[in-house]
PDB file of C-alpha atoms in Angstrom:
ATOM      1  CA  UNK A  52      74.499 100.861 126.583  1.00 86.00           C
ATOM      2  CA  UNK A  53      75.996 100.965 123.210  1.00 87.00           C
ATOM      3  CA  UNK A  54      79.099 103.919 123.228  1.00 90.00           C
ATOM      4  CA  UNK A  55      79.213 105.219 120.081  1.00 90.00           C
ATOM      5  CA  UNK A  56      80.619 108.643 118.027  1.00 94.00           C
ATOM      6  CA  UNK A  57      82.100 109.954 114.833  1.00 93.00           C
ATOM      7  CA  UNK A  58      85.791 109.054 115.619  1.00 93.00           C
ATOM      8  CA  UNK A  59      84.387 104.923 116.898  1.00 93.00           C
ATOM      9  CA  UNK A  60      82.149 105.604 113.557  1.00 93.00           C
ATOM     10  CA  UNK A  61      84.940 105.933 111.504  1.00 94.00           C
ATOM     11  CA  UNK A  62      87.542 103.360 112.996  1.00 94.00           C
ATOM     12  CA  UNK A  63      84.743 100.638 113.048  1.00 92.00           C
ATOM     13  CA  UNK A  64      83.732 101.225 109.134  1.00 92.00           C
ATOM     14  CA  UNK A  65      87.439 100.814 108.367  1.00 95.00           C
ATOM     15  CA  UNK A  66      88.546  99.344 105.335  1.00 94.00           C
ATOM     16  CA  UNK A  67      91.443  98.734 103.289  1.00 93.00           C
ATOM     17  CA  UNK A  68      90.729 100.578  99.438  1.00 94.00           C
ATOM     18  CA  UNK A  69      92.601  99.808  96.626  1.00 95.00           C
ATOM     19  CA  UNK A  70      90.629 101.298  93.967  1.00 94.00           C
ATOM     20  CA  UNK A  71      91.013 105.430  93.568  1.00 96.00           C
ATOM     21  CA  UNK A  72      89.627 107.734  91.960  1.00 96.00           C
ATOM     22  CA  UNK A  73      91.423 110.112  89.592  1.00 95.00           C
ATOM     23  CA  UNK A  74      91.128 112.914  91.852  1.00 95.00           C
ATOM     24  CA  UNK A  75      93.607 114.500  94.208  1.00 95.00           C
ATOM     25  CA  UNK A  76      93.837 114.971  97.636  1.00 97.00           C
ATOM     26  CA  UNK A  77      93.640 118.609  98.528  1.00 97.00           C
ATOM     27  CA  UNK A  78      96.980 119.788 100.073  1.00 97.00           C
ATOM     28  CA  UNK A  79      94.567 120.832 103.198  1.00 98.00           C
ATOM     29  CA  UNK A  80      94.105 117.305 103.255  1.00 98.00           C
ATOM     30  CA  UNK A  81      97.265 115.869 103.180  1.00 98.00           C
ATOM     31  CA  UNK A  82      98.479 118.939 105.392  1.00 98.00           C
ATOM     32  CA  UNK A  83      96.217 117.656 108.318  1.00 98.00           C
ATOM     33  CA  UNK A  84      96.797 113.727 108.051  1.00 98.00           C
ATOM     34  CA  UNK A  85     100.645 114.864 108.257  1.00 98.00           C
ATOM     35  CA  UNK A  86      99.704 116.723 111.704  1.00 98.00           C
ATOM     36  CA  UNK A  87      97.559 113.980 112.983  1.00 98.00           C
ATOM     37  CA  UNK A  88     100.897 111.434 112.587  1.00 98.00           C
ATOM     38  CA  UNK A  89     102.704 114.140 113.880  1.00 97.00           C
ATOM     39  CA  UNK A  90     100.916 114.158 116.711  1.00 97.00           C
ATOM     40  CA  UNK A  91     101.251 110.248 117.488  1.00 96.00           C
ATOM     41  CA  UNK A  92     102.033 109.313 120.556  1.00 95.00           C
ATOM     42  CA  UNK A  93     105.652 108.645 120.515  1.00 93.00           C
ATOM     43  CA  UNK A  94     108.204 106.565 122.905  1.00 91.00           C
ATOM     44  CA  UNK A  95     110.309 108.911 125.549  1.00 89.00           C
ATOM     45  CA  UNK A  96     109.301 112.009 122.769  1.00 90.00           C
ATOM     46  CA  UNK A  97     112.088 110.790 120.428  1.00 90.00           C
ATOM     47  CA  UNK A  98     109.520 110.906 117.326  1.00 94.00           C
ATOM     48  CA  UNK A  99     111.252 109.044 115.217  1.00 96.00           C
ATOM     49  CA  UNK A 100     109.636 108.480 112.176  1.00 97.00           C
ATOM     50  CA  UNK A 101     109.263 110.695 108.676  1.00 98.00           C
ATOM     51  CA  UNK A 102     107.106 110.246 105.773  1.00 98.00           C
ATOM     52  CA  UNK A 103     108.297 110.312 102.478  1.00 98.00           C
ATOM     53  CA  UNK A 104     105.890 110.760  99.948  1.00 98.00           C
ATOM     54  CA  UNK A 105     106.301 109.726  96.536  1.00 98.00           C
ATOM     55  CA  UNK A 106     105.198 111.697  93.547  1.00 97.00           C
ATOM     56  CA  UNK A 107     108.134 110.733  90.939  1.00 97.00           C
ATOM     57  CA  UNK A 108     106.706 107.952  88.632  1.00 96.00           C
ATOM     58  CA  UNK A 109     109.796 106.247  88.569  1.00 97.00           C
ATOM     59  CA  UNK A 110     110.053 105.693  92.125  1.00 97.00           C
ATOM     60  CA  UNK A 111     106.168 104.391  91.969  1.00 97.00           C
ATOM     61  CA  UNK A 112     106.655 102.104  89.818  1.00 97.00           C
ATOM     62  CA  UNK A 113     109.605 100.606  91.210  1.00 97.00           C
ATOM     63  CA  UNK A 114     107.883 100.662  94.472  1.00 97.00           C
ATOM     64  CA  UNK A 115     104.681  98.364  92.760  1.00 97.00           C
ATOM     65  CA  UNK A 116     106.988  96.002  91.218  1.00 97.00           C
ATOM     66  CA  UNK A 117     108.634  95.649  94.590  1.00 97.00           C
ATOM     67  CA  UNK A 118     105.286  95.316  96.607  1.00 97.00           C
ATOM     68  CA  UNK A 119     104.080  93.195  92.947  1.00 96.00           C
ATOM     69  CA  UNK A 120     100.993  94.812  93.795  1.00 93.00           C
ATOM     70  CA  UNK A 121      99.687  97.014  90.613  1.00 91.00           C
ATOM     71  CA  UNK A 122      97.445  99.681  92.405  1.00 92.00           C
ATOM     72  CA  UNK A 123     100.704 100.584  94.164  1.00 94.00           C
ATOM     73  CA  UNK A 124     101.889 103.630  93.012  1.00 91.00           C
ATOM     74  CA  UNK A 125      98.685 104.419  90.769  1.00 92.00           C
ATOM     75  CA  UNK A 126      96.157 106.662  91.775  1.00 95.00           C
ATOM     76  CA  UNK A 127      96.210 109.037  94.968  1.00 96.00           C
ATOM     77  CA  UNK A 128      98.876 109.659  96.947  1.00 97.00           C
ATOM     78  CA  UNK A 129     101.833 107.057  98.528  1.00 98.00           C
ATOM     79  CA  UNK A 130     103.489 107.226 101.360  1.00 98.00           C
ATOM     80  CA  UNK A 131     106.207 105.528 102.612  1.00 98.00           C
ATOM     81  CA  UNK A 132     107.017 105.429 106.754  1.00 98.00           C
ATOM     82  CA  UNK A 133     110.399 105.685 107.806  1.00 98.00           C
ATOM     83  CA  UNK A 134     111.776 104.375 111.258  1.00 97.00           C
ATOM     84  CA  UNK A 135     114.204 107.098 111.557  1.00 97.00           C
ATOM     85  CA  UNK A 136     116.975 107.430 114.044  1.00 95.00           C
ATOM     86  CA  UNK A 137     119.260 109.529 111.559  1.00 95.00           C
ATOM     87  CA  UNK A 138     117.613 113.018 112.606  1.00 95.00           C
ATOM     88  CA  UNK A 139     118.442 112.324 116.295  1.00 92.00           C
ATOM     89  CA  UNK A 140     121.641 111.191 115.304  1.00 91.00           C
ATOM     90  CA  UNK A 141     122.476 114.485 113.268  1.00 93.00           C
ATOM     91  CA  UNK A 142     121.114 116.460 116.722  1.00 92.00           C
ATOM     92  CA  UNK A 143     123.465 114.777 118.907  1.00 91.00           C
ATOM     93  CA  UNK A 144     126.504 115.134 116.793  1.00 92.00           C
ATOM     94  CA  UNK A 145     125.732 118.560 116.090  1.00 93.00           C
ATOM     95  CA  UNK A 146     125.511 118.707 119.651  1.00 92.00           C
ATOM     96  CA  UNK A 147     128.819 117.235 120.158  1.00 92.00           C
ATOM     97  CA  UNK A 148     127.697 114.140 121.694  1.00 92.00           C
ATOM     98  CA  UNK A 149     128.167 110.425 120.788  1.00 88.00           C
ATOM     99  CA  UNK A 150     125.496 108.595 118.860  1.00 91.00           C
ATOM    100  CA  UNK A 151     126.258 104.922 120.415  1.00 87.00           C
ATOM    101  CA  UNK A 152     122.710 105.054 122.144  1.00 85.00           C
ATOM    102  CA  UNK A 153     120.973 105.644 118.903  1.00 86.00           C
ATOM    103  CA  UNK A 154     122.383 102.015 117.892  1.00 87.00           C
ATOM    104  CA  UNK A 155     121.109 100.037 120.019  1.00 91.00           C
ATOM    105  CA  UNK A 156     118.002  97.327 119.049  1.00 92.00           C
ATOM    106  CA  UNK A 157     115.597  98.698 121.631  1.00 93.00           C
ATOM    107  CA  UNK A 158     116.045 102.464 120.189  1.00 92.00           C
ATOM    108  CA  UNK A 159     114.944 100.776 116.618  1.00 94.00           C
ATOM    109  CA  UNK A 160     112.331  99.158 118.118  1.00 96.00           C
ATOM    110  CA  UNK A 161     111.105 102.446 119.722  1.00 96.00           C
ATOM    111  CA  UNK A 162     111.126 103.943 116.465  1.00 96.00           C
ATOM    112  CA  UNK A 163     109.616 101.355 114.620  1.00 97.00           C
ATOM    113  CA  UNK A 164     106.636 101.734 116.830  1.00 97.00           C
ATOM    114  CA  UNK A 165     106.519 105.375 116.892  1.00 97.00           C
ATOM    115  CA  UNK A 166     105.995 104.808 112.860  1.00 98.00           C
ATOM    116  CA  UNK A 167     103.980 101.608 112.964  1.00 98.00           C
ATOM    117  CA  UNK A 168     101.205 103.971 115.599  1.00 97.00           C
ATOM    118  CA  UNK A 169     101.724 107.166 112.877  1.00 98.00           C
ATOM    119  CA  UNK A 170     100.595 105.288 110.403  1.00 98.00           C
ATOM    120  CA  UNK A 171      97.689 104.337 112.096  1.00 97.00           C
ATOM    121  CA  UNK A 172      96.721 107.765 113.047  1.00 97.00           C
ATOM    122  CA  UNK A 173      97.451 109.051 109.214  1.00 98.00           C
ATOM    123  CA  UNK A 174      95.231 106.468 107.997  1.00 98.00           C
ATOM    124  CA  UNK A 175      92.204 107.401 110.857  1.00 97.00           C
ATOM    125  CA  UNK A 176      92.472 110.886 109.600  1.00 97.00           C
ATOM    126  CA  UNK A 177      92.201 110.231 106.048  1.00 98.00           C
ATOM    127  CA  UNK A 178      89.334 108.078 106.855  1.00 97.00           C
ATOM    128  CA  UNK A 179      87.871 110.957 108.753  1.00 97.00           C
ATOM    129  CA  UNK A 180      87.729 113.045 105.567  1.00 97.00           C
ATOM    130  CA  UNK A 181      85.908 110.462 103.695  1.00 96.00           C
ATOM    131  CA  UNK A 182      89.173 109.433 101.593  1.00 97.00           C
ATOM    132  CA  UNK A 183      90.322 105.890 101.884  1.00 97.00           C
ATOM    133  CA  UNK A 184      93.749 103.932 102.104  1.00 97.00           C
ATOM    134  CA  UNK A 185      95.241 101.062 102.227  1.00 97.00           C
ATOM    135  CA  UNK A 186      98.896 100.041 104.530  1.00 98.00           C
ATOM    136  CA  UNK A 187     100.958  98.538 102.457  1.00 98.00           C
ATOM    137  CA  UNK A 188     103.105  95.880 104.212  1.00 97.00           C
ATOM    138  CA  UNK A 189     104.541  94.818 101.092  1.00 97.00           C
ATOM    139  CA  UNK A 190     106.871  97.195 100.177  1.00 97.00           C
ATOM    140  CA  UNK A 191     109.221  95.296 102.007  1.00 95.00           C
ATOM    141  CA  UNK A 192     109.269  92.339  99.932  1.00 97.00           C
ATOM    142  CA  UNK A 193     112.602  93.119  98.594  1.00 96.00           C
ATOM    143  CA  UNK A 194     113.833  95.434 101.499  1.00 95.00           C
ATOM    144  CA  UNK A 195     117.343  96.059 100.060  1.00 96.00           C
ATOM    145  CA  UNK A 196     116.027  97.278  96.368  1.00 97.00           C
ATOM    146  CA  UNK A 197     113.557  99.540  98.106  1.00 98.00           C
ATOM    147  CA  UNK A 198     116.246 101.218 100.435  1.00 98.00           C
ATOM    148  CA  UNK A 199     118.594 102.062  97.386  1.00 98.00           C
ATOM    149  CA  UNK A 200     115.223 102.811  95.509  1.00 98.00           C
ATOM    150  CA  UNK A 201     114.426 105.387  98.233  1.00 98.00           C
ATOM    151  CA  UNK A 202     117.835 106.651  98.414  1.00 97.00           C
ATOM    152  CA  UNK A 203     117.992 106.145 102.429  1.00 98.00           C
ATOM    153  CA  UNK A 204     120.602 107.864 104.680  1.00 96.00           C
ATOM    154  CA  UNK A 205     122.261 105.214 107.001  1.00 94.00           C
ATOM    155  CA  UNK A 206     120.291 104.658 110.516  1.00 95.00           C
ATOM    156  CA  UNK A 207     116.381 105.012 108.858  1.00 97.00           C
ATOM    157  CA  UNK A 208     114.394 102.382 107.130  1.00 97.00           C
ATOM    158  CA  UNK A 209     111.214 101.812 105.610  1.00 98.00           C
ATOM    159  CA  UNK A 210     108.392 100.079 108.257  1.00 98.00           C
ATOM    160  CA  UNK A 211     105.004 100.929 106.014  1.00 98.00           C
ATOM    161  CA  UNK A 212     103.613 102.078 103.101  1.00 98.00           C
ATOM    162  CA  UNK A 213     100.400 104.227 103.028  1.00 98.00           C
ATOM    163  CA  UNK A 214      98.879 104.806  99.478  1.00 98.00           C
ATOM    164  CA  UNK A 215      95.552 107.212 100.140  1.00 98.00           C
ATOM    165  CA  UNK A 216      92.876 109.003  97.575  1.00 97.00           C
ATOM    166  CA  UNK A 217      89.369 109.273  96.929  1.00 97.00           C
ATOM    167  CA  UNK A 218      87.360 106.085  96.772  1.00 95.00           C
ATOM    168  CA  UNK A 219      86.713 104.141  93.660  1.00 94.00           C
ATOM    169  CA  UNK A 220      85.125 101.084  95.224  1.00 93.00           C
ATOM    170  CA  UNK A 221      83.361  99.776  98.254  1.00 92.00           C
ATOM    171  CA  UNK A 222      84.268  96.721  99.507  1.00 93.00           C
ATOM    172  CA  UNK A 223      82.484  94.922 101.952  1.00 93.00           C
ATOM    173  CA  UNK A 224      83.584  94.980 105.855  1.00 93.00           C
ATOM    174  CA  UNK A 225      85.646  92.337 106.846  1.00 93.00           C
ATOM    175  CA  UNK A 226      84.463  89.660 109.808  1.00 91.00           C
ATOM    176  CA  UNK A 227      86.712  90.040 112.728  1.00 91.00           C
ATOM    177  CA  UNK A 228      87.575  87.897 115.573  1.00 88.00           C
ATOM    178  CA  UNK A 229      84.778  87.813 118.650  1.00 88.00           C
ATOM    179  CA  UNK A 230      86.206  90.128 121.984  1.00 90.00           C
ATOM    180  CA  UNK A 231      86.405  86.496 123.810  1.00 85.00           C
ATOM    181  CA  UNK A 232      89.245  85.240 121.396  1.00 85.00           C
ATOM    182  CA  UNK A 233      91.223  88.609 121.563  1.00 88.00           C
ATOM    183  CA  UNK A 234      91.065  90.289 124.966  1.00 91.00           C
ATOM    184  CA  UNK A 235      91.934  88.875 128.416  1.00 91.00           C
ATOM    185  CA  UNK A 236      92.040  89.343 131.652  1.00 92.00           C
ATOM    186  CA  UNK A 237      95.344  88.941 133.235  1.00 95.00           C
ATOM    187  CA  UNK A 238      96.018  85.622 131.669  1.00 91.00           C
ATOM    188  CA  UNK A 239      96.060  83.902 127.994  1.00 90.00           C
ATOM    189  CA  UNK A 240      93.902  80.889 128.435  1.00 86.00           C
ATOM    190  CA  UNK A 241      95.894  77.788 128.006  1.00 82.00           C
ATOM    191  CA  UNK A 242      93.667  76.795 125.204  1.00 78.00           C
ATOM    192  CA  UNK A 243      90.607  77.435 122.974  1.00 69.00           C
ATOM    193  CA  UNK A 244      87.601  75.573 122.561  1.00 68.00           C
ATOM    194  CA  UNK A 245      87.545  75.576 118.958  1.00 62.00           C
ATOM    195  CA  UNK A 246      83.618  74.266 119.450  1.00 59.00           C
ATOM    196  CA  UNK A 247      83.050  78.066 120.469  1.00 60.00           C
ATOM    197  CA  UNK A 248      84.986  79.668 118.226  1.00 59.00           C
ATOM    198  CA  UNK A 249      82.909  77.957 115.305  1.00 59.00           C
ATOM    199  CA  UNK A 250      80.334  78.621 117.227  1.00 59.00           C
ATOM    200  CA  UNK A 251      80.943  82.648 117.338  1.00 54.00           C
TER     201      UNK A 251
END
């Protein structure tokens, strides 16, 4: 028996828009895909991400010449996901305790997937609504020039980018791998038969 509802409905129609429509997004709508990153799962409830969106054109455009992507920064709305250990660190000290912890790799890791899952959410509740997006990986191409771009306080940095809007195209869903090449059960096989994976 196939499973199937709206939320599977949604995450298996996903696709990545880059065309938008001159339209924006309600602030309803933005509102609620802040509360659904918000409520991301998060590692030992540290949340550590933020979301900075992005509404002064100068900032856009340096942002698409960084990501040398030219829907960057055009229509709808970007957002740019911050692994951010500098809140924490402003609680503790306020708190009179030591920040040491809050430098160590696996607290960056933690808080680079805390904002790495938020994005995901933000994306699958935009999607919800019938808007589209696209995650923009490439805004770290030059990750220096977007930090001073972004004017970031020490101990945060930039993971994602997240432009949304209203849909101005339909592309076509993407193939993706068969189940058999991408889960396992309790081992990774020691090798593929690529006869079966042309096969698939």
């Amino acid at each position: 028996m196939k499973i199937t509802n709206e939320t599977l409905a949604t995450q298996l129609n996903h696709r990545s828009i880059r065309a938008f429509a001159k339209k924006p997004i309600a602030k309803e709508q933005l509102t609620a895909i802040y509360e659904a990153a918000r409520h991301t799962s998060t590692s030992q409830f540290l949340q550590q991400f933020s979301i900075l969106r992005i509404t002064d054109e100068a900032k856009r455009k340096a942002i698409s010449e960084i990501a040398k992507q030219d829907y960057v920064g055009g229509n709808g709305e970007l957002l740019i996901f911050l692994a951010d250990l500098n809140r924490n660190a402003k609680i503790r000290q306020h708190l009179g305790q030591d920040i040491a912890r809050l430098q160590t790799a696996d607290l960056f890791f933690q808080a680079v997937n805390d904002t790495v899952l938020a994005v995901q959410n933000a994306l699958l509740a935009a999607e919800s609504m019938g808007l589209g997006g696209v995650v923009l990986g490439s805004i770290n191409n030059e990750p220096k020039k977007l930090v001073s771009v972004l004017e970031l306080p020490q101990l945060t940095y930039p993971i994602l980018g997240l432009q949304l809007g209203h849909l101005a195209q339909s592309p076509q869903l993407k193939p993706r791998l068969p189940l058999e090449f991408t889960v396992f059960d309790d081992k990774y096989p020691a090798d593929f038969s690529l006869a079966e994976f042309n096969d698939a």
